[in-house]
Structure formats: C-alpha cells, structure tokens
Coordinates of C-alpha atoms in Angstrom, one line a residue:
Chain A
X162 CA 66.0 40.6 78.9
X163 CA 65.9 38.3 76.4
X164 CA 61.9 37.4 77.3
X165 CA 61.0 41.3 76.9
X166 CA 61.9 40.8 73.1
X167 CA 60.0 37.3 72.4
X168 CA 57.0 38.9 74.0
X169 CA 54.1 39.0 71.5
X170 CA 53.3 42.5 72.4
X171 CA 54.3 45.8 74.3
X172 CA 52.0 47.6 76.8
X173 CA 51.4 50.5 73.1
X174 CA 52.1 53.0 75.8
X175 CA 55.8 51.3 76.2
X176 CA 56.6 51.0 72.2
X177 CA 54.8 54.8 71.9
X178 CA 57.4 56.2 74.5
X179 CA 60.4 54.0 73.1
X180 CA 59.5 55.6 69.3
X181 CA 59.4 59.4 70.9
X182 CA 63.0 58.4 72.3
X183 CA 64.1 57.3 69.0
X184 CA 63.1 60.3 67.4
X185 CA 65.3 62.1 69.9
X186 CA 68.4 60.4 68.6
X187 CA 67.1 61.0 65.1
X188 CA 67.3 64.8 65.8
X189 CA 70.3 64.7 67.9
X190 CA 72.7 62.6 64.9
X191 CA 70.8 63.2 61.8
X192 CA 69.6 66.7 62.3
X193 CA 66.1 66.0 60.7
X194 CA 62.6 64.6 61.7
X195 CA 61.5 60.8 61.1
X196 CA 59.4 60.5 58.2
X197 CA 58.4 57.1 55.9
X198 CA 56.8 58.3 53.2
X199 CA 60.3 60.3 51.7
X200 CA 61.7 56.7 51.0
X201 CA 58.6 55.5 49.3
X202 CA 59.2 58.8 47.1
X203 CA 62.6 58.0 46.8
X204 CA 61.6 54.5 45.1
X205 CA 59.7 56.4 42.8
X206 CA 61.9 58.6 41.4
X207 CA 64.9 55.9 41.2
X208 CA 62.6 53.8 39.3
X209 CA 61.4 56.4 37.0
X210 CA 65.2 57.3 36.3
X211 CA 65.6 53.6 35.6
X212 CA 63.3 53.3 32.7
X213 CA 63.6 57.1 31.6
X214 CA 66.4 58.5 32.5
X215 CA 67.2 62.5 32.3
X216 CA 63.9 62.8 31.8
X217 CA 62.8 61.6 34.9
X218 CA 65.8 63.1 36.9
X219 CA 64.9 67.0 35.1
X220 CA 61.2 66.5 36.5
X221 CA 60.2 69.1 39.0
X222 CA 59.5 67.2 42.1
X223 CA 63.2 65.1 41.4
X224 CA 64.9 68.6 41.6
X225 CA 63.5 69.2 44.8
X226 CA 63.2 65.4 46.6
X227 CA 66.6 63.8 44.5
X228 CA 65.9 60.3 44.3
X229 CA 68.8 58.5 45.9
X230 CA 69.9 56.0 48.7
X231 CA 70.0 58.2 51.9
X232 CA 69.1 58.0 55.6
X233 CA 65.2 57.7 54.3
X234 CA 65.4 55.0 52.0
X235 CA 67.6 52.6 54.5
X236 CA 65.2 53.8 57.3
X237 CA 62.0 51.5 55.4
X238 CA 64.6 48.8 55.2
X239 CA 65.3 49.3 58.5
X240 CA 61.6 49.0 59.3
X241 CA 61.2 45.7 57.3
X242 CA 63.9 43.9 59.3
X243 CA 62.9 45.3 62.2
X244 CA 59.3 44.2 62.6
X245 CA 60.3 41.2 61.1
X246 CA 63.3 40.4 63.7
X247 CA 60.0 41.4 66.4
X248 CA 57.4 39.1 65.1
X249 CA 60.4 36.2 64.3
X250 CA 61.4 36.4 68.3
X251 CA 57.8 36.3 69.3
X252 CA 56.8 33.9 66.7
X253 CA 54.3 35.4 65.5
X254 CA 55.5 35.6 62.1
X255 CA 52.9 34.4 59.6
X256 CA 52.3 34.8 56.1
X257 CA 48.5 36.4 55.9
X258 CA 47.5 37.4 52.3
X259 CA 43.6 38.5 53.3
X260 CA 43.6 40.0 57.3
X261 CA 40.8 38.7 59.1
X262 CA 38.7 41.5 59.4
X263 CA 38.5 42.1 55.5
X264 CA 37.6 38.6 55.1
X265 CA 34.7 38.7 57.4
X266 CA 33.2 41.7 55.8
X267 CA 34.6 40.7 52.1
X268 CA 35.2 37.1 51.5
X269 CA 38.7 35.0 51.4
X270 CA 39.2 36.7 47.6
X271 CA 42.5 37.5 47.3
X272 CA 42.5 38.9 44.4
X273 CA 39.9 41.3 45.6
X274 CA 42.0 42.2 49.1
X275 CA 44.9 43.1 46.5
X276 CA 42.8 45.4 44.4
X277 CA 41.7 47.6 47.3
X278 CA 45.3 47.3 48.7
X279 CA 47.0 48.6 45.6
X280 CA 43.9 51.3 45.3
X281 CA 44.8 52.3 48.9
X282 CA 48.2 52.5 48.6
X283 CA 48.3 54.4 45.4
X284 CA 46.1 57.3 47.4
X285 CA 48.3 56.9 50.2
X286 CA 51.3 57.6 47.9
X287 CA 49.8 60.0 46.4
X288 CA 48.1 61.9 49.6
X289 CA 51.2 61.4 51.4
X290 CA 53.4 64.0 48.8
X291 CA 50.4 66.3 48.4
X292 CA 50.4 66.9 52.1
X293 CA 54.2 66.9 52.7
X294 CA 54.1 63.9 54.6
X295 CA 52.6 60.7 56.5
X296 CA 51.7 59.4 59.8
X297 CA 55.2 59.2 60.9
X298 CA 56.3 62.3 59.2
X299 CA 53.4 64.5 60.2
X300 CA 51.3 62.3 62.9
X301 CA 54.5 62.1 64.8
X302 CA 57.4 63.9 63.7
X303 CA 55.8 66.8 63.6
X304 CA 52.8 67.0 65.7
X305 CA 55.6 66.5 68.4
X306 CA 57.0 69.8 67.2
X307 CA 54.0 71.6 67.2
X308 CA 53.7 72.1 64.1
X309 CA 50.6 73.6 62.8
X310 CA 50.5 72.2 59.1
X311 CA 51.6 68.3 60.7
X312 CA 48.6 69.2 63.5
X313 CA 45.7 69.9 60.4
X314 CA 47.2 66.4 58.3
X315 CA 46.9 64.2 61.1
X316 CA 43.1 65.2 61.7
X317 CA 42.7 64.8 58.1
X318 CA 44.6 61.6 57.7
X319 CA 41.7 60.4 60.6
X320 CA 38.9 62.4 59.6
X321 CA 39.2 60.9 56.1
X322 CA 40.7 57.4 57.3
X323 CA 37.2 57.0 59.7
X324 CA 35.0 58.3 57.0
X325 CA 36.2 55.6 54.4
X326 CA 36.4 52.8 56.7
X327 CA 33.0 53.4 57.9
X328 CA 31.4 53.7 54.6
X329 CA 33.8 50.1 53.9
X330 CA 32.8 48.1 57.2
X331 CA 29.8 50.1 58.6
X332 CA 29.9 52.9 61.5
X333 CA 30.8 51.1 64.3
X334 CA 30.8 53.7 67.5
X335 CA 29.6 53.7 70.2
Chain B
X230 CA 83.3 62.8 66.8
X231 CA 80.9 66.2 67.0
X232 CA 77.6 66.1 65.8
X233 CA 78.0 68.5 63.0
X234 CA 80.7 65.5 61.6
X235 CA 78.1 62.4 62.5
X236 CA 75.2 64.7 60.8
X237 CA 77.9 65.5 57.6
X238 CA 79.1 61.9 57.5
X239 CA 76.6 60.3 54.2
X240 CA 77.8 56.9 55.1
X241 CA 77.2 57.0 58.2
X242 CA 74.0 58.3 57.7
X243 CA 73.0 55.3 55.8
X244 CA 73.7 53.3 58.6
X245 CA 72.4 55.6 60.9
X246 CA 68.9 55.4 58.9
X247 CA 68.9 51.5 58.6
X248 CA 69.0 51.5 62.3
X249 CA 66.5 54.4 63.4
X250 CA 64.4 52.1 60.7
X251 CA 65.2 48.7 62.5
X252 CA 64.4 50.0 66.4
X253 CA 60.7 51.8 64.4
X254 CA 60.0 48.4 63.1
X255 CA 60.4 46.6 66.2
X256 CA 58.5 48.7 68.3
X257 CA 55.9 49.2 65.5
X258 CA 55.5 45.7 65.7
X259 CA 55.7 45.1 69.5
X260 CA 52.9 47.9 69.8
X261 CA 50.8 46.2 68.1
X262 CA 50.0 48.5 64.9
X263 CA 51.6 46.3 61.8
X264 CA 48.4 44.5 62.3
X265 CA 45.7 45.5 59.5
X266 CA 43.2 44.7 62.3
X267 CA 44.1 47.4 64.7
X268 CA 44.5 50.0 63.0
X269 CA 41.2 49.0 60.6
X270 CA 39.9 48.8 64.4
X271 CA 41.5 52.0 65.0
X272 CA 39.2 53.7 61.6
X273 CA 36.1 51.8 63.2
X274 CA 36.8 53.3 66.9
X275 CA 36.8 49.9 68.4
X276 CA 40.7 49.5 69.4
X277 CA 42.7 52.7 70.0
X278 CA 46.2 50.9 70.1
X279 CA 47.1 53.5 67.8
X280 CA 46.0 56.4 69.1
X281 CA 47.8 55.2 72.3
X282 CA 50.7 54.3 70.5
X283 CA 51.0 57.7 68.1
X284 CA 50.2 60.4 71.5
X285 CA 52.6 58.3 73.9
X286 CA 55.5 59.3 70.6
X287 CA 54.2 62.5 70.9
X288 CA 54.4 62.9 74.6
X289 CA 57.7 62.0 75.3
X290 CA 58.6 63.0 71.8
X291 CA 57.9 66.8 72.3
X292 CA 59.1 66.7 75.8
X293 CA 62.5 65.6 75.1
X294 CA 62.9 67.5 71.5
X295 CA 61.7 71.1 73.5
X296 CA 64.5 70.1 76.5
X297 CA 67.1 69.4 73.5
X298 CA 66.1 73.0 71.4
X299 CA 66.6 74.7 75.0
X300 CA 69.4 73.0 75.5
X301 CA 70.8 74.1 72.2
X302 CA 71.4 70.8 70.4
X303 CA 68.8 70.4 68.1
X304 CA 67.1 72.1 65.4
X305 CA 63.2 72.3 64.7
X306 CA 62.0 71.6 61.5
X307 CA 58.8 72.8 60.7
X308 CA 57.4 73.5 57.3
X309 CA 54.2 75.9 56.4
X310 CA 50.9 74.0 55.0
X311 CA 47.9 75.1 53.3
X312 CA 44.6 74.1 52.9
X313 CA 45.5 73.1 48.8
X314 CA 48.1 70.5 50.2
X315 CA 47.7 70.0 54.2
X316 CA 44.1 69.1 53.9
X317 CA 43.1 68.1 50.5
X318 CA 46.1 65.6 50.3
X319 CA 45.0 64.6 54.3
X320 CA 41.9 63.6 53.4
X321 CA 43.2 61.9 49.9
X322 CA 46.2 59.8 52.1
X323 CA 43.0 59.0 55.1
X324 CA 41.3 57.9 51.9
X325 CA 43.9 55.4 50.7
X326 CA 44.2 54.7 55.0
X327 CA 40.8 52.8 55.1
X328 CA 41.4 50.8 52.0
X329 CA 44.9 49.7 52.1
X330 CA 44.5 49.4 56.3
X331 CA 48.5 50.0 56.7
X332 CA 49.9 53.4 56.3
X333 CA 53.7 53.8 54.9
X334 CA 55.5 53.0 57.8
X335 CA 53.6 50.4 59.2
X336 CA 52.7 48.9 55.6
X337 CA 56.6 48.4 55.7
X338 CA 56.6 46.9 59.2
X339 CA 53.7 44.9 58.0
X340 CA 55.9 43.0 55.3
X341 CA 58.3 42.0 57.7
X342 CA 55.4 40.4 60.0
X343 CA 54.1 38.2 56.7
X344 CA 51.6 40.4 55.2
X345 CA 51.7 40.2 51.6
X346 CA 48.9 42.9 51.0
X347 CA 50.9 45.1 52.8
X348 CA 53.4 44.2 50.0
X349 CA 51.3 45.3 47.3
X350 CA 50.2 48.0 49.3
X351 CA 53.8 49.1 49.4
X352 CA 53.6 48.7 45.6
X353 CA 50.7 51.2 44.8
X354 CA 52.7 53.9 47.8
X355 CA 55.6 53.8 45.2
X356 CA 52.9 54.1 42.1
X357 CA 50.9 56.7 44.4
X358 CA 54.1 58.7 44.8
X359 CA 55.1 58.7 40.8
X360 CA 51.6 60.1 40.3
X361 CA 52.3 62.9 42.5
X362 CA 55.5 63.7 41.2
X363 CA 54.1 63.8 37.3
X364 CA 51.8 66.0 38.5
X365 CA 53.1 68.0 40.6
X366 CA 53.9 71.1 38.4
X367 CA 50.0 71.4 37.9
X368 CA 48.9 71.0 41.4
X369 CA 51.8 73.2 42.6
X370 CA 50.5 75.8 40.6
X371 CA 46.6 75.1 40.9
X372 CA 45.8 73.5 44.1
X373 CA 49.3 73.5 47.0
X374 CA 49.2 77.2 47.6
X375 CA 46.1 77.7 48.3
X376 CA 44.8 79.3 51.7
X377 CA 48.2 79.2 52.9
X378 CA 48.4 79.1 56.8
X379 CA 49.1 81.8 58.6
X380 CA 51.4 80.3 61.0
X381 CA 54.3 77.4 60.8
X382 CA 53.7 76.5 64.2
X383 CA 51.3 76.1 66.9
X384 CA 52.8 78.5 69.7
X385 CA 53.5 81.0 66.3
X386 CA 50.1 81.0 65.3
X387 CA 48.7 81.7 69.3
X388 CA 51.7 84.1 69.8
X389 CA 52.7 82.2 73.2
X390 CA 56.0 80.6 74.3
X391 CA 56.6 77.3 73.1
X392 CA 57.0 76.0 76.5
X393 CA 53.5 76.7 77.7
X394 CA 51.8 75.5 74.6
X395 CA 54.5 71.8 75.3
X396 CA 53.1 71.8 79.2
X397 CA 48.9 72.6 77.5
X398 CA 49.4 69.5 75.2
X399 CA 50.9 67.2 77.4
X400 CA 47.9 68.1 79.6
X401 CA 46.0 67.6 77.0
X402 CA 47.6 64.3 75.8
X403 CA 47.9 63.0 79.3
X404 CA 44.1 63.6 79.6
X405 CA 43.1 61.5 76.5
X406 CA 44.9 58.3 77.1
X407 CA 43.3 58.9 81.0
X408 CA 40.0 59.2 79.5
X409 CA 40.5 55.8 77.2
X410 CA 41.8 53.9 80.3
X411 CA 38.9 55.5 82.4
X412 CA 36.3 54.4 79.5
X413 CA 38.7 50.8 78.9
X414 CA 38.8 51.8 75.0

C-alpha cells in the first residue's frame, strides 16, 4: 500500500478516475461541484476588504461571491498539502524557480519566468471570473454534467491555451 | 447524520473542503499535471497526460453523478453561458494558460511540488480575480450577456434524455483516449 503512494507517478488514467470519484463525494456531502478558481476569488475579495473595508465588501461581485473562509477556500489549501504530501512520499519534491522547458526556449532568467508567470496568472484570474469558472470548475465539474456553457469554456480554455503557447514555443504538431 | 445536516454543517464543511482539496492535490500530482512541462506539452500537443487525466474525471465523473441524480441523491448544478462571458473570458483564461503554464488548481498543486512560479502565478490569479471584480459592473452590463445560450445543458439544448447523451459521450470519450493509445500520444 504504502509503495502505491511513494510511486513517482499514477498511470493519468488511474488519478483521472480517482478525481471523478472525488467529485462524487463532493456532490453527495457538499451539495455543489468542484471548482478552484472560487477560492482564488475568495482571496481577492478578503484582501480588498482588508485594505478597504465596506467599500470593498458593498462591491457588486462581493454581494454575489462573499468573500469568506468556506469549503472553497480550504479546498486550495487542501490542494497545497496534498501535492505536496504526493511529491514528499515520492521524493520528488524540488524547489524549481524556471521549468525546463521555459528555460530552453527563454533562458535561466528568473526574473523573466516571473513576469510572464504573474502576466499569466493575472489573465487566468481574470478569464477564470469572466467565464464563471476554470479547468476544474468547468473542464471537469461541469463538462461531467453536460453542461453546455462548461462544454464551450473548456474548448476555449484550449483553443486559446494552444494558440498562445504556439505563438510562445513554436507549433509543434504533428 | 443525513446529508441535508452534513451539507448544513459550515464547520464541517471547512473540513470537508480541506480534504476534497488534499485527495485533488495528491492525484493532481500523482497524474502527472503540477508539472509546468506537461501541461506546456499538453498546449504544444506533444504529451496528452492531461487530456487523459481531465476525460478519465469526466468519464467516471458523469457516470457516477447521472447514477446518483437517478438515484435521487444529488443535485445538478448547471449555470447558462454566453458568448460575452463563456467564450470571450475562455479564450482570455487559455491566454493566461500558455503563459503562466499552471492553471488554478494545478498552479496550487504546483506550490506544494516546489514551484515557486507557480507561486507567483498564484499571486497574479488573486490580482486577475480583483480586476474582474472592479470591473465587473461594466462587463456585466456591456460584454456577459451577450448572445446568451439557448440551452443550460447539453441534452436541453438537443432535446434528448440525459441518459443517451451520458452513454454518446462516454462513446465518445472512450474513443479518444483509444485513439491516443492506438496513435501512443
């Protein structure tokens, strides 16, 4: 038992079967889908009340999405210890500032690999809200409920995430 | 217990979240995808770990969610889209995909491997979702409602029963990751 959880990696077929099983429980004792970019938003909003206060709380979007510690916020948490506790068994934990593949196209800069992180990750923010959700949320969540609007996001979360990445690295295929 | 008290409880929610998040990190990890490479790889169509990953969720996702509605227990949640938000802000988050190389829940996965510019990709999510909610009153009234769809769902919008459009995509799905085996993608 103990070897299946210091192996490196699961067949993705394996960990892809054991997250739709998870996502059963989720619906079964939490009544709701599994979605990662709500706690992200939930970050947001506490931080903004932080520095401004009722202002912040009386902004639209807080009205809707209140800004609190719930089952979404402790679910990236989760996620955190999680892969960590994974890559500590398998020791593979390593601390990688530039990921190999960016540094073969880009150079070792790190300063460089943190500019087009934060840049990315302030779209992905951003995209993530303005379609109602993210790769868990809609690629998974709610693709898995046939949902039509989760169906259209995740073609557009690829359409535009193989567009960019082949203007970045070069079109690779076939 | 019942599940209307487990669902009601907020503290036990909390826990209840922390742990759904802790068994999602671990098999995010295990399956590969906290890597930057493989799902860069993924963008360049040279390693389709997570495609593999995402449509086995999805399988066995749908299967068992469709055998728990008919059963009674659970609850769909769908929401409508549009092209204004479903596609524009697609495209916007696959955008932000190909440059930070991690998406929310794998960026967060991804700091608990090591990965610091997953870190500060977390960062600029949190700075990505401000942005939204400042301006949200403008897009909501410009852009979000725009083209609505006509459906919430996929066996709504075909006018079938669920059940055979769950049995036509898990043809469908079961066909793909045959076709990537076949093919050794």
């Amino acid at each position: 038992m103990f070897e299946w959880f210091s192996m490196a990696a699961w067949s993705p077929y394996i960990a892809g079967a054991g997250i739709g099983i998870l996502i059963w429980t989720v619906f079964l004792l939490s009544d709701h889908p599994l979605g990662c970019s709500t706690g992200f938003s939930h970050t947001a909003g506490m931080v903004q009340c932080g520095i401004s206060g009722n202002r912040a709380r009386e902004m639209p979007y807080y009205r809707k999405f209140i800004p609190c510690i719930d089952w979404y916020w402790m679910l990236i948490i989760g996620v955190v210890i999680g892969a960590f506790l994974s890559s500590f068994l398998s020791g593979t934990l390593t601390i990688v500032t530039v990921p190999p593949i960016f540094a073969a196209a880009f150079g070792p800069d790190v300063v460089l690999r943190f500019a087009v992180a934060l840049l990315g990750g302030i779209l992905i923010g951003l995209g993530a809200r303005w379609a109602g959700g993210c790769t868990s949320g809609h690629g998974i969540s709610g693709t898995l409920q046939l949902s039509l609007a989760s169906w259209v996001a995740a073609i557009c979360f690829f359409a535009g995430g193989i567009l960019v990445a082949g203007l970045l690295f070069g079109f690779r295929f076939p | 217990m019942t599940l209307e008290q487990i669902r009601n409880n907020p503290r036990l929610q909390l826990v209840l979240g922390l742990l759904s998040g802790i068994v999602f990190g671990f098999l995010l990890q295990k399956g590969g995808v906290t890597d930057y490479d493989v799902i860069i790889g993924q963008l360049l169509l040279t390693d389709f770990t997570v495609v593999k990953v995402m449509l086995s969720a999805v399988l066995v996702g749908m299967i068992g969610i469709y055998a728990l509605k008919g059963a009674g227990v659970v609850s769909l949640h769908c929401r409508g889209g549009s092209v204004g938000a479903t596609v524009i802000g697609g495209l916007v988050f696959g955008a932000g995909f190909a440059l930070l190389g991690y998406c929310p829940g794998t960026a967060a996965g991804a700091i608990g491997t090591g990965a610091v510019d997953a870190l500060v990709g977390g960062i600029g999510i949190v700075i990505g979702a401000a942005l939204f909610a400042r301006a949200y009153p403008y897009l909501d009234r410009m852009v979000l409602n725009r083209g609505a769809f006509p459906a919430e769902t996929i066996p709504g919008l075909l006018a079938v029963r669920p059940g055979i459009v769950v049995v036509l995509v898990a043809i469908m799905i079961t066909g793909i990751l045959w076709g990537l085996a076949v093919f050794g993608l």
